[in-house]
Amino acid sequence: MNDASSKPWTMQQIAAAAGVSVTTVSHTLSGKRPVSSETALRIRGLIDQFGYVPDAGARRLKSGRSGMIGLAVPDISHWYFGRIARGVEELANERDYGLIICSTSNSDPRREKRYFNLLRTRSIEGLVYTASREISPTDELMRMASSSSPIVLADEEVVGLPGVPSVTSLNFAGAQALGRHLRALGHTRAVIVAGFAGLRSTVERVAGIRESFPDAIVVHGDFELQSGYDLVDELLAQGVGFTALFGCNDYMAVGAMRRLHEAGLRVPHDVSVVGFDDVDIAGVITPGLTTVRQDMLEIGRRSAQLLIEGLDAGSMRGIPSVTLPVELVVRGSTGPVAGE
Amino acid sequence: MNDASSKPWTMQQIAAAAGVSVTTVSHTLSGKRPVSSETALRIRGLIDQFGYVPDAGARRLKSGRSGMIGLAVPDISHWYFGRIARGVEELANERDYGLIICSTSNSDPRREKRYFNLLRTRSIEGLVYTASREISPTDELMRMASSSSPIVLADEEVVGLPGVPSVTSLNFAGAQALGRHLRALGHTRAVIVAGFAGLRSTVERVAGIRESFPDAIVVHGDFELQSGYDLVDELLAQGVGFTALFGCNDYMAVGAMRRLHEAGLRVPHDVSVVGFDDVDIAGVITPGLTTVRQDMLEIGRRSAQLLIEGLDAGSMRGIPSVTLPVELVVRGSTGPVAGE
DNA sequence: CATTGAGCGCAATTCGTTTTGCGCAATTCG
DNA sequence: CGAATTGCGCAAAACGAATTGCGCTCAATG
C-alpha cells in the first residue's frame, strides 16, 4: 500500500467525520460566521487528531496570493549576500511571508528567466533583486519592471528603472571617508582596485575616493579575492608605485594584501590598504582591515519591508527608496606614509 | 483604474481570443493530444502577445505537487550554511525544483513550526534539514519524520531517526587525521574546544582526536568565533598548560588563536591550532589554519539529490545515507612542539 | 399565540488548470 | 459505396478550500 504520508486529510474528510458540511469546518477555522461551541469543539478535536492542515495550493488559488516573496542574489554562499538574505528572511517571517531563494550565479540567463517566471506564474508576489553586474535595457529585469511588477532593488541601484525603489548604502560618503582618512595620513600615490565598471556602487565609490586622490590609478576586478590578488600582481609587474590601495570591497582588498605580503611589502608600513563592506574576515586577518561598514542585514530587512509595503498598498508607486548610513572602521591596515 | 500588473491573463481569455475552448489551449501547451498546426499557431501567437503564463497555484492544486523543496538551516548568513544552501539550490534548479529557505535561527520553536507546516500544507514536497543542536524526541522533527515525511538530514546526523537518510562528512576520520598530525609533531598536552555536546559530529570528532590524545581536556562551545575566544580565556585563567588546541570548527579555532595571540602566545611556536571545515577565512588569516576540508557544496547537492530521488520514488524508504570524504589541509598554524 | 430575529448549517458556486469521455468531420480501406 | 479509422475540438468533471444565498430551528417579544 501507500506510504503513511501519501495523502493528507482534506476538509471534506474532516467534515464527514464530524457529520457536518465543509462550510461549517471552514467557518470553525476562519470564524467568519458563528458556529455552535459544541460543534466547533468536536471539529477542532478531529482536526487535532488527524493533524489536518488546509492545503496551501487550494487556498492560494482561491485567494490569488501565494504568501511568498522571492530573493535573487548572485551567490547565496557569499557572506555578503548571506547577510542580505538573512535580513530579508527575518522580515518576511515577521510579516508571515515565505521566502524563495534564487541564486543567479554568473547571471545565467536561463536561471534569470526561471525566477522571473516565478513572478509571472504568481508563485511569488514580489521580488527583491540584487544586481551584480550592469543591467542592459534588454534584460528581463527591465521588462518585468516596466510591467510594474513588485520589485525592490537591494544593495545595488540600477539606472533607468523609474518606479523601482532601491535600498543602498551611502557609497559616496563611505568612499569619501576612506579617501580623507588616507589623505590625512599623508598618502598621495594611490591605486583603486574597483569593481565592475558598469555598477553604480563602483562609480560612486571611485568618485568618493577621487575627491581626495584625483590622480589615483583605477583598475577593475570582479569583487572576488583572487581578482584583488591578480590585479596587484599586474601592477607590481608594471612597476607602478603607490603607498595607498583602495579595494572596492573587502575581498579584493584582502587578495591585494596577500599579494603585497608575498612581494615583501609590509602593510601598513609600505602600503596602506582599505576595503569596503566590513565582511566577517575583515576583522580577523592580520593586520585588521580598515574599511567602511555597511549594514547588510538592514539592507535586506528594509528591502523586504519596502516590498511588502508595496504589496499591501497594491502598487510600488509611491514607495520611496532608502539610503542607509555607513561607518568608517579603522583597523591596522592603514598607517602614516613612511618617510623615504 | 488598476495597475498594469494587477490581473494576469487566464487560459479562458486566451481561448476566447482564439475562438477555441480551453481544452485546445491546454493541449497546445502540453501536447498531450494533437492540435491542428493552424490552430496551434494562432494560439501560440496570442500567448506570446499577451504574455500568458499558466497560474502556478491552479496547476499545483490539480497536480498535487508544488515543485518546491525546503531547506532549513540555523543561519543562512554563515558561510558554512551558505555553501550548503548553494549546493541544494544548484541541484534543485537542475531538477526543476524551486527552493524555499527557512532560517531556524536559535532554533526558535515558532519558526520551526512554521516551516514544518510548509511540509504539511504541501507548500514544499520535501525538506533538507540541518540540525544545529541536540534533537529531543519531543521535537517537531521527530513527529514529522515518524509520519514518514520526505526529509533528508544534511551535515548533521540525528540519532533515533530511522528511515531518514543523511549526508555527512567522515568526521571521525578527519579528526583522526588531525590528531595524528599533531601527534607526529610531538605534541602531548592538548585541549579540545568542542561543539555542542549533544551533536553527533562533535562526539565523532572528539573521539577521533582522542585516539591520539586520550587525556585531552574537552570544553564545549557554540561554534561561534567568540566562543573559542572565551573558552581559551578561561583555560588560560585556570592556568591550564597545553601545546595543541583542537577546534571543533574553524570559527572557534580562529577565536582561540586571537585570544592566544593577545596572551602573547605564538602560533604555532608556543601552541599549534587546528580547526575543522576549511571555511573561507581559514586560508586568509595569518598564519593559515591547519584544518580538515569538508565539501559543503557537495553535502548540499547530495542532500537535495537524495530528497528528490525519494520524491520521485514516492517514498524515502530505501534511500541510502551518504558519507563524504574529507581532506587534511596543513597550513601554518601547526608546527613541531618547541623544545622547553 | 403568532411574529420577528438571531443563530446555525447546508448546497452550490468560484478560483484556473488538467484530464476525460464523446462527437463530428474527413480520410482510407474492403 | 458503406464501414472503419483517424484527427481535432468541445463540454464537463475533477483538485481543495472559501464564500454566499438560502432555509431551518429555536428563542424572545408584542
XYZ file of C-alpha atoms (C1' of nucleotides) in Angstrom:
740
model
C 0.000 0.000 0.000
C 0.899 3.618 0.097
C 3.113 5.492 2.473
C 1.610 6.927 5.601
C 2.461 10.346 4.272
C 0.939 9.850 0.868
C -2.395 11.547 1.318
C -3.073 14.430 3.662
C -6.513 14.934 5.117
C -8.943 17.188 3.328
C -11.569 19.422 4.771
C -14.104 17.104 3.194
C -12.954 14.193 5.286
C -12.949 16.198 8.480
C -16.450 17.376 7.717
C -17.609 13.846 7.003
C -16.049 12.558 10.212
C -17.728 15.310 12.222
C -21.015 14.790 10.445
C -21.199 18.364 9.165
C -20.569 20.174 5.891
C -17.289 21.649 4.762
C -18.741 25.101 5.264
C -19.046 24.543 8.955
C -15.487 23.327 9.196
C -14.290 26.319 7.240
C -16.207 28.697 9.485
C -14.862 26.997 12.560
C -11.368 27.712 11.316
C -11.868 31.215 9.972
C -14.533 32.447 12.381
C -16.258 34.339 9.594
C -19.587 33.039 10.769
C -20.670 31.742 14.147
C -20.532 28.025 14.835
C -22.101 26.421 17.888
C -19.470 25.827 20.527
C -20.441 22.189 20.728
C -19.881 21.554 17.015
C -16.772 23.693 16.991
C -15.250 21.673 19.779
C -15.933 18.426 18.041
C -14.473 19.688 14.781
C -11.384 21.079 16.422
C -10.906 17.765 18.126
C -10.963 15.901 14.837
C -8.580 18.402 13.279
C -6.038 17.957 16.035
C -6.467 14.240 15.997
C -5.952 13.861 12.268
C -3.397 16.634 12.082
C -5.326 18.371 9.371
C -3.792 21.449 7.736
C -5.520 23.312 4.899
C -3.851 22.779 1.544
C -1.812 25.824 0.607
C -2.400 25.346 -3.097
C -6.156 25.429 -2.898
C -6.095 28.385 -0.569
C -3.734 30.154 -2.918
C -5.909 29.510 -5.939
C -8.911 30.944 -4.222
C -7.211 33.964 -2.719
C -4.826 34.692 -5.563
C -1.980 35.216 -3.110
C 0.906 32.840 -2.569
C 2.258 34.361 0.623
C 5.753 34.100 -0.797
C 8.339 36.617 -1.878
C 11.490 35.918 -3.842
C 15.092 36.921 -3.367
C 17.541 36.898 -6.252
C 21.213 37.135 -5.316
C 24.334 36.355 -7.355
C 25.630 33.763 -4.929
C 23.979 32.807 -1.690
C 27.196 31.312 -0.360
C 28.905 34.690 -0.117
C 28.847 36.071 3.376
C 27.826 39.405 1.983
C 24.711 38.177 0.198
C 24.030 35.776 3.005
C 23.577 38.732 5.326
C 21.131 40.298 2.914
C 19.288 37.023 2.643
C 19.080 36.708 6.383
C 17.667 40.220 6.677
C 15.065 39.552 4.028
C 14.177 36.251 5.616
C 13.806 37.803 9.041
C 11.416 40.464 7.920
C 9.483 38.153 5.635
C 8.934 35.853 8.579
C 7.787 38.656 10.808
C 5.240 39.591 8.177
C 4.199 35.993 7.608
C 5.691 35.618 4.178
C 7.739 32.699 2.963
C 10.983 33.224 1.100
C 12.055 31.668 -2.163
C 15.739 31.982 -2.951
C 17.180 32.228 -6.423
C 20.914 32.171 -6.943
C 21.618 33.945 -10.178
C 25.218 32.658 -10.278
C 27.100 34.323 -13.101
C 23.797 35.821 -14.199
C 22.921 32.725 -16.150
C 20.077 33.861 -18.393
C 18.217 30.576 -18.036
C 18.262 30.957 -14.286
C 17.189 34.523 -14.586
C 14.257 33.580 -16.746
C 13.294 30.974 -14.234
C 12.869 33.252 -11.280
C 11.183 35.988 -13.189
C 8.737 33.322 -14.231
C 8.034 32.761 -10.565
C 6.669 36.272 -10.592
C 4.606 35.712 -13.694
C 3.067 32.491 -12.504
C 2.226 34.187 -9.232
C 4.371 31.735 -7.324
C 5.815 34.751 -5.618
C 4.092 38.054 -5.076
C 7.209 40.177 -5.315
C 10.961 40.050 -5.771
C 13.980 41.515 -4.008
C 16.644 41.740 -6.670
C 20.362 42.172 -6.095
C 22.217 43.072 -9.248
C 25.839 42.069 -9.602
C 26.607 43.470 -12.991
C 25.461 46.032 -15.431
C 21.828 45.714 -16.432
C 21.198 46.295 -20.082
C 17.870 47.583 -21.350
C 17.203 44.232 -22.997
C 17.237 42.378 -19.703
C 14.271 40.544 -18.320
C 14.527 42.758 -15.292
C 13.712 45.737 -17.428
C 10.715 44.028 -18.961
C 9.374 42.980 -15.600
C 9.939 46.383 -14.102
C 8.191 48.147 -16.941
C 5.166 45.925 -16.435
C 5.214 47.366 -12.936
C 5.808 44.059 -11.187
C 6.540 44.390 -7.495
C 10.334 44.589 -7.411
C 12.763 46.158 -4.971
C 16.455 46.543 -5.720
C 18.698 45.676 -2.810
C 22.294 46.786 -2.386
C 22.750 47.958 -5.954
C 20.808 50.661 -7.700
C 20.068 50.301 -11.391
C 19.781 53.390 -13.518
C 16.889 53.659 -15.905
C 14.384 51.905 -13.702
C 11.894 54.540 -12.654
C 9.328 53.446 -10.135
C 11.505 50.657 -8.763
C 12.574 51.507 -5.220
C 16.045 50.571 -4.030
C 17.841 50.165 -0.725
C 21.501 51.088 -0.844
C 24.306 52.365 1.347
C 25.866 55.787 1.179
C 28.629 54.603 -1.112
C 29.917 58.034 -1.950
C 30.109 59.207 1.654
C 31.827 55.999 2.705
C 34.435 56.237 -0.016
C 34.889 59.890 0.813
C 35.656 58.993 4.407
C 38.208 56.396 3.323
C 39.866 58.878 0.996
C 40.131 61.556 3.646
C 41.427 59.044 6.163
C 44.344 58.057 3.940
C 44.885 61.602 2.796
C 45.195 62.695 6.413
C 47.831 60.021 6.899
C 49.928 61.717 4.259
C 49.356 59.422 1.285
C 49.438 60.819 -2.222
C 50.072 57.944 -4.626
C 47.027 55.659 -4.646
C 45.582 52.755 -6.592
C 41.901 51.873 -6.721
C 41.007 48.239 -7.219
C 37.473 48.866 -8.401
C 34.565 46.570 -9.155
C 32.633 46.167 -12.368
C 32.721 49.426 -14.288
C 29.012 49.435 -15.039
C 27.832 49.250 -11.459
C 26.503 52.310 -9.760
C 28.194 51.447 -6.482
C 31.585 51.203 -8.170
C 31.138 54.555 -9.856
C 30.137 56.205 -6.593
C 32.936 54.699 -4.584
C 35.578 55.646 -7.123
C 34.172 59.180 -7.200
C 34.289 59.413 -3.421
C 37.921 58.327 -3.315
C 38.855 60.585 -6.211
C 37.794 63.560 -4.171
C 40.959 63.100 -2.132
C 43.020 61.290 -4.756
C 42.188 62.804 -8.157
C 45.083 61.048 -9.880
C 44.518 57.604 -8.445
C 45.056 54.771 -10.890
C 41.926 52.686 -11.372
C 41.860 49.002 -12.283
C 38.755 46.840 -12.440
C 38.143 43.454 -10.866
C 35.213 41.137 -10.211
C 34.851 41.542 -6.435
C 36.482 38.191 -5.708
C 39.584 37.730 -3.563
C 41.548 36.243 -6.418
C 40.837 39.265 -8.519
C 42.450 41.614 -5.995
C 45.461 39.335 -5.903
C 45.828 39.233 -9.685
C 45.398 42.955 -10.184
C 48.102 43.803 -7.653
C 50.276 41.225 -9.326
C 49.954 43.112 -12.605
C 50.520 46.482 -11.003
C 53.717 45.273 -9.380
C 54.900 43.735 -12.618
C 54.374 47.064 -14.323
C 56.397 48.786 -11.658
C 53.577 51.036 -10.556
C 54.483 52.762 -7.303
C 51.873 53.516 -4.634
C 51.512 53.786 -0.881
C 47.746 53.527 -0.647
C 45.428 50.890 -2.055
C 41.656 51.140 -2.134
C 39.676 47.962 -2.596
C 36.112 48.449 -3.759
C 35.195 45.612 -1.487
C 36.923 43.768 1.325
C 37.538 40.548 -0.552
C 39.588 42.259 -3.230
C 41.420 44.238 -0.564
C 42.333 41.020 1.228
C 43.504 39.475 -2.019
C 45.605 42.558 -2.637
C 47.124 42.289 0.832
C 48.137 38.721 0.166
C 49.972 39.625 -2.998
C 51.652 42.590 -1.310
C 52.738 40.331 1.527
C 54.226 37.833 -0.888
C 56.071 40.656 -2.624
C 57.684 41.546 0.675
C 55.725 44.749 1.063
C 54.506 45.310 4.584
C 51.007 46.534 5.422
C 50.674 49.253 6.575
C 54.356 50.227 6.713
C 54.931 50.178 2.972
C 51.376 50.216 1.700
C 48.146 51.111 3.464
C 45.152 49.063 2.363
C 41.456 49.743 2.811
C 38.374 47.829 1.759
C 34.639 48.341 1.769
C 31.783 46.364 3.400
C 33.356 45.133 6.639
C 32.758 41.479 5.959
C 33.465 38.855 8.580
C 37.060 38.281 7.592
C 37.987 41.990 7.729
C 38.344 41.836 11.487
C 40.131 38.513 11.799
C 43.014 38.907 9.397
C 46.325 40.390 10.458
C 46.546 43.301 10.316
C 42.836 44.068 10.610
C 41.407 45.715 7.523
C 40.405 49.364 7.676
C 37.111 49.542 5.868
C 33.632 51.029 5.716
C 30.909 49.074 7.431
C 27.675 48.506 5.591
C 24.706 47.070 7.424
C 23.808 44.275 5.031
C 21.280 42.810 7.406
C 19.434 46.090 7.443
C 19.626 46.381 3.665
C 17.882 43.036 3.482
C 15.311 43.951 6.092
C 14.454 47.294 4.548
C 14.233 45.827 1.073
C 11.735 43.246 2.228
C 9.879 45.910 4.147
C 9.512 48.165 1.128
C 8.403 45.251 -0.988
C 5.745 44.125 1.448
C 4.539 47.694 1.908
C 4.134 47.882 -1.832
C 2.258 44.603 -1.901
C -0.077 45.783 0.823
C -0.641 49.060 -0.974
C -1.313 47.227 -4.219
C 1.377 49.077 -6.105
C 5.041 50.015 -5.785
C 4.215 53.519 -6.863
C 4.975 55.928 -4.086
C 7.283 53.583 -2.200
C 10.432 55.624 -1.530
C 13.992 54.431 -1.984
C 16.182 54.205 1.101
C 19.832 55.056 1.602
C 21.500 53.727 4.713
C 24.395 55.311 6.608
C 27.818 53.707 6.706
C 30.595 53.823 9.254
C 34.352 54.106 8.888
C 36.113 51.316 10.742
C 39.814 51.963 11.269
C 41.968 48.923 11.904
C 45.599 48.079 11.489
C 45.915 48.018 7.719
C 46.321 51.787 7.441
C 49.041 53.995 8.835
C 51.056 57.123 8.110
C 53.076 57.107 4.951
C 56.617 56.001 5.733
C 59.438 58.525 5.411
C 61.573 57.633 2.438
C -8.002 52.048 -12.512
C -5.805 49.147 -11.600
C -2.159 48.635 -12.152
C -0.987 47.113 -15.366
C 0.218 44.150 -13.386
C -2.982 43.628 -11.437
C -4.583 40.847 -13.413
C -2.685 38.211 -15.349
C -4.265 36.536 -18.334
C -6.093 33.304 -17.876
C -6.365 30.378 -20.198
C -10.029 31.226 -20.566
C -9.227 34.573 -22.083
C -6.656 33.147 -24.459
C -9.177 30.543 -25.564
C -11.856 33.153 -26.077
C -9.496 35.357 -28.073
C -8.514 32.434 -30.269
C -12.102 31.305 -30.641
C -11.452 27.845 -29.217
C -12.053 26.068 -25.927
C -9.654 25.995 -23.004
C -9.038 22.344 -23.703
C -7.478 23.155 -27.034
C -5.240 25.762 -25.465
C -4.170 23.320 -22.793
C -3.394 20.661 -25.380
C -1.432 23.131 -27.445
C 0.756 23.766 -24.421
C 1.094 20.235 -23.128
C 0.996 18.342 -26.400
C -0.994 15.548 -24.779
C -3.345 15.478 -27.728
C -2.866 16.593 -31.296
C -3.900 20.092 -32.310
C -4.038 21.252 -35.903
C -0.956 23.254 -36.745
C -3.076 26.146 -37.902
C -4.944 26.475 -34.609
C -1.793 25.842 -32.612
C -0.005 28.644 -34.390
C -2.808 31.083 -33.722
C -2.963 30.133 -30.051
C 0.770 30.371 -29.574
C 0.691 33.785 -31.173
C -1.908 35.029 -28.718
C 0.035 33.557 -25.801
C 3.209 35.342 -26.790
C 1.363 38.527 -27.490
C -0.441 38.636 -24.165
C 2.464 37.161 -22.239
C 0.280 34.467 -20.797
C 1.775 32.115 -18.212
C -0.257 29.369 -16.546
C -1.045 30.078 -12.915
C 1.171 28.005 -10.666
C -1.460 27.735 -7.962
C -4.090 26.167 -10.133
C -1.583 23.824 -11.683
C -0.398 22.855 -8.234
C -3.911 22.212 -6.984
C -4.607 19.909 -9.881
C -1.334 18.022 -9.804
C -0.857 17.983 -6.059
C 2.784 18.920 -6.490
C 4.273 22.285 -5.663
C 7.610 21.815 -7.378
C 9.319 23.247 -4.328
C 11.626 21.818 -1.709
C 12.598 23.445 1.544
C 15.919 23.991 3.259
C 16.140 24.619 6.975
C 19.459 25.947 8.235
C 20.343 27.626 11.538
C 21.628 30.797 9.919
C 21.805 31.414 6.219
C 24.330 34.198 6.699
C 27.050 31.805 7.861
C 29.472 30.956 5.111
C 29.230 27.346 6.099
C 25.476 27.037 5.714
C 25.577 29.311 2.728
C 27.647 26.712 0.918
C 25.129 24.028 1.769
C 22.339 26.286 0.576
C 24.110 26.925 -2.677
C 24.590 23.219 -3.269
C 20.955 22.490 -2.576
C 19.884 25.356 -4.777
C 22.088 24.206 -7.624
C 20.731 20.721 -7.670
C 17.158 21.804 -7.131
C 17.470 24.051 -10.147
C 18.929 21.306 -12.270
C 15.979 19.135 -11.360
C 13.488 21.951 -11.902
C 12.583 22.433 -8.304
C 12.293 25.749 -6.526
C 13.872 26.310 -3.145
C 12.283 27.756 -0.052
C 14.711 28.797 2.631
C 13.983 28.728 6.330
C 16.434 30.148 8.798
C 15.874 28.415 12.074
C 17.934 30.988 13.996
C 18.473 29.851 17.575
C 16.019 27.071 16.874
C 13.098 29.330 17.612
C 10.206 26.890 18.050
C 7.749 29.215 16.349
C 9.957 29.362 13.309
C 10.413 25.662 13.394
C 6.697 25.107 13.485
C 6.324 27.436 10.558
C 8.488 25.545 8.147
C 7.294 22.149 9.148
C 3.888 23.498 8.339
C 5.152 24.180 4.849
C 5.500 20.437 4.564
C 2.060 19.772 5.929
C 0.331 22.265 3.717
C 2.165 20.803 0.756
C 3.827 24.104 0.028
C 7.004 22.104 -0.213
C 7.294 18.488 -1.198
C 10.287 17.723 0.963
C 12.766 19.230 3.372
C 16.531 19.285 3.733
C 17.133 19.793 7.415
C 20.365 20.898 9.028
C 20.353 20.413 12.758
C 22.464 22.663 14.938
C 21.710 21.288 18.326
C 20.515 18.190 20.033
C 17.148 16.960 18.840
C 14.895 15.748 21.598
C 12.250 13.122 20.986
C 9.549 15.727 21.546
C 10.654 17.853 18.628
C 8.522 18.547 15.624
C 11.245 16.973 13.542
C 10.615 13.686 15.235
C 6.904 13.901 14.648
C 7.356 14.741 11.017
C 9.905 12.037 10.498
C 7.745 9.425 12.113
C 4.913 10.341 9.777
C 7.460 9.476 7.093
C 7.546 12.913 5.526
C 10.234 13.329 2.907
C 13.165 14.642 4.938
C 16.910 14.452 4.425
C 19.382 15.440 7.117
C 22.299 17.453 5.834
C 25.617 17.866 7.584
C 24.451 16.547 10.922
C 23.106 13.110 11.640
C 20.399 12.700 14.231
C 20.212 9.522 16.220
C 16.890 7.851 16.657
C 15.544 8.749 13.259
C 15.306 5.512 11.341
C 14.347 5.841 7.723
C 15.634 9.386 7.430
C 18.697 9.457 5.185
C 21.542 11.799 5.978
C 24.526 13.286 4.172
C 27.534 13.833 6.382
C 31.302 14.020 6.251
C 33.685 11.480 7.653
C 34.013 13.337 10.922
C 35.820 10.591 12.732
C 38.410 10.050 10.013
C 39.007 13.779 9.704
C 39.534 14.226 13.405
C 41.733 11.164 13.417
C 43.934 12.732 10.762
C 44.218 15.950 12.756
C 45.133 14.027 15.899
C 47.808 12.011 14.156
C 49.182 15.112 12.507
C 49.727 16.867 15.821
C 50.875 13.686 17.489
C 53.523 13.258 14.808
C 54.704 16.778 15.548
C 55.463 15.699 19.080
C 52.524 17.218 20.951
C 51.170 15.541 24.036
C 49.231 18.094 26.045
C 46.101 19.012 24.129
C 42.853 20.862 24.570
C 39.705 20.236 22.553
C 37.359 23.161 22.032
C 34.339 21.083 21.134
C 30.891 21.971 19.870
C 27.520 21.190 21.427
C 27.804 18.033 23.447
C 24.644 16.502 22.022
C 25.680 16.650 18.402
C 26.791 13.554 16.630
C 29.536 15.409 14.753
C 31.011 16.715 17.990
C 31.050 13.271 19.523
C 32.728 11.775 16.479
C 35.332 14.477 16.180
C 36.242 14.311 19.841
C 36.528 10.539 19.551
C 38.773 10.853 16.513
C 41.106 13.227 18.309
C 41.077 11.176 21.475
C 42.554 8.310 19.566
C 45.854 10.194 19.567
C 45.231 12.306 22.669
C 43.336 10.180 25.181
C 43.835 12.671 28.003
C 42.888 15.793 26.099
C 40.853 18.289 28.071
C 37.461 18.936 26.495
C 35.495 22.150 26.783
C 32.275 22.910 24.924
C 31.360 25.989 22.882
C 28.662 27.039 20.462
C 30.610 27.020 17.183
C 30.938 30.805 17.093
C 34.235 32.688 16.970
C 33.549 34.434 20.244
C 33.026 31.129 21.934
C 36.531 29.922 21.018
C 37.927 33.174 22.328
C 36.088 32.931 25.630
C 36.940 29.305 26.262
C 40.657 29.879 25.753
C 40.349 32.865 28.036
C 39.022 30.613 30.781
C 41.645 27.941 30.166
C 44.424 30.487 30.452
C 42.911 31.943 33.592
C 42.865 28.484 35.104
C 46.489 28.030 34.253
C 45.900 25.010 32.041
C 49.019 24.169 30.073
C 48.840 22.824 26.517
C 50.754 22.936 23.253
C 47.997 21.736 20.945
C 44.478 23.082 20.527
C 41.735 21.378 18.536
C 38.801 23.484 17.442
C 35.705 21.515 16.506
C 35.172 24.040 13.775
C 37.285 26.751 12.178
C 35.461 29.692 13.691
C 36.168 28.586 17.234
C 39.763 27.809 16.276
C 40.190 31.326 14.927
C 38.670 32.794 18.068
C 41.088 30.712 20.097
C 44.012 31.956 18.028
C 43.008 35.536 18.721
C 42.997 35.003 22.444
C 46.296 33.159 22.323
C 47.786 35.986 20.320
C 46.592 38.543 22.846
C 48.094 36.462 25.624
C 51.459 36.686 23.900
C 51.451 33.040 22.878
C 52.722 32.490 19.362
C 51.043 30.134 16.906
C 52.461 27.669 16.078
C 55.650 28.196 18.098
C 54.007 28.027 21.532
C 50.693 26.442 20.623
C 49.624 24.602 17.493
C 45.993 25.181 16.496
C 43.771 23.224 14.160
C 40.161 23.632 13.115
C 37.613 21.731 11.121
C 35.635 22.633 7.955
C 38.095 24.776 5.991
C 35.855 27.816 5.785
C 36.803 30.824 3.692
C 38.716 32.597 6.424
C 40.896 29.574 7.257
C 43.153 30.325 4.328
C 43.408 34.070 4.672
C 44.354 34.525 8.289
C 47.975 34.576 9.419
C 49.161 32.001 9.999
C 46.890 29.897 7.809
C 44.773 27.448 9.769
C 45.520 23.751 9.518
C 42.162 22.089 9.215
C 40.078 19.382 7.600
C 38.251 20.320 4.461
C 34.618 19.377 4.135
C 32.876 19.769 0.831
C 29.818 21.698 1.962
C 28.665 22.335 -1.570
C 28.599 18.629 -2.203
C 26.792 17.971 1.067
C 24.100 20.326 -0.146
C 23.968 18.811 -3.594
C 23.796 15.244 -2.384
C 21.157 16.070 0.188
C 18.938 17.602 -2.447
C 19.645 14.695 -4.732
C 18.609 12.113 -2.151
C 15.487 14.091 -1.360
C 14.428 14.373 -4.970
C 15.172 10.709 -5.569
C 12.899 9.932 -2.670
C 10.190 12.180 -4.039
C 10.412 10.524 -7.436
C 10.296 7.099 -5.868
C 7.292 8.115 -3.776
C 8.981 7.230 -0.516
C 12.219 7.845 1.345
C 12.373 4.175 2.214
C 15.404 2.613 0.612
C 17.230 5.875 0.036
C 20.716 5.289 1.460
C 22.639 7.725 3.614
C 25.854 9.167 2.243
C 29.174 9.852 3.928
C 31.601 12.100 2.098
C 35.378 12.003 2.308
C 37.358 14.804 3.909
C 40.859 16.083 3.345
C 43.544 17.233 5.757
C 44.791 20.701 4.856
C 48.068 21.593 6.540
C 48.833 25.293 6.839
C 50.963 27.434 9.098
C 49.103 27.110 12.372
C 50.692 23.792 13.258
C 54.317 23.009 13.896
C 56.598 20.810 15.976
C 56.389 21.201 19.703
C 59.014 23.679 20.882
C 61.853 22.397 22.996
C 61.460 23.633 26.564
C -50.262 32.536 20.011
C -48.226 34.467 16.093
C -44.192 37.164 14.505
C -39.775 38.542 14.241
C -34.978 37.905 14.576
C -30.855 35.741 15.575
C -28.117 31.599 15.418
C -26.532 27.941 12.724
C -25.886 24.767 8.985
C -26.351 23.119 4.003
C -25.863 23.208 -1.049
C -23.907 25.396 -4.705
C -20.528 28.346 -6.928
C -15.847 30.050 -7.643
C -10.618 30.156 -8.349
C -7.586 28.393 -13.236
C -5.877 24.406 -14.900
C -5.672 19.457 -16.410
C -7.853 15.491 -17.921
C -11.572 12.567 -19.755
C -15.476 10.955 -22.442
C -17.641 11.987 -26.678
C -18.951 13.561 -31.076
C -18.218 15.393 -35.563
C -15.808 15.552 -39.686
C -12.532 13.916 -43.220
C -9.965 10.254 -44.893
C -8.930 5.314 -46.123
C -9.966 0.611 -46.978
C -12.566 -3.695 -48.212
C -20.244 2.739 -51.642
C -20.626 1.709 -46.744
C -17.628 0.917 -42.825
C -13.658 1.535 -40.119
C -10.131 4.705 -38.819
C -8.108 8.899 -37.628
C -7.665 13.953 -36.486
C -9.413 17.524 -33.917
C -12.232 20.034 -30.903
C -15.871 20.723 -27.202
C -18.187 20.101 -22.725
C -17.745 18.600 -18.175
C -15.655 16.845 -14.154
C -12.100 16.997 -11.160
C -8.405 19.375 -7.435
C -9.444 21.586 -2.078
C -10.847 25.466 0.216
C -13.604 29.907 0.706
C -17.705 32.304 0.137
C -22.665 33.335 -0.377
C -27.628 32.805 -0.761
C -30.947 30.450 1.489
C -33.655 27.891 4.713
C -34.241 25.842 9.056
C -34.797 25.947 14.171
C -35.090 27.899 18.268
C -35.933 31.830 21.433
C -37.858 36.253 22.742
C -41.406 39.595 22.182
C -45.957 42.158 21.379
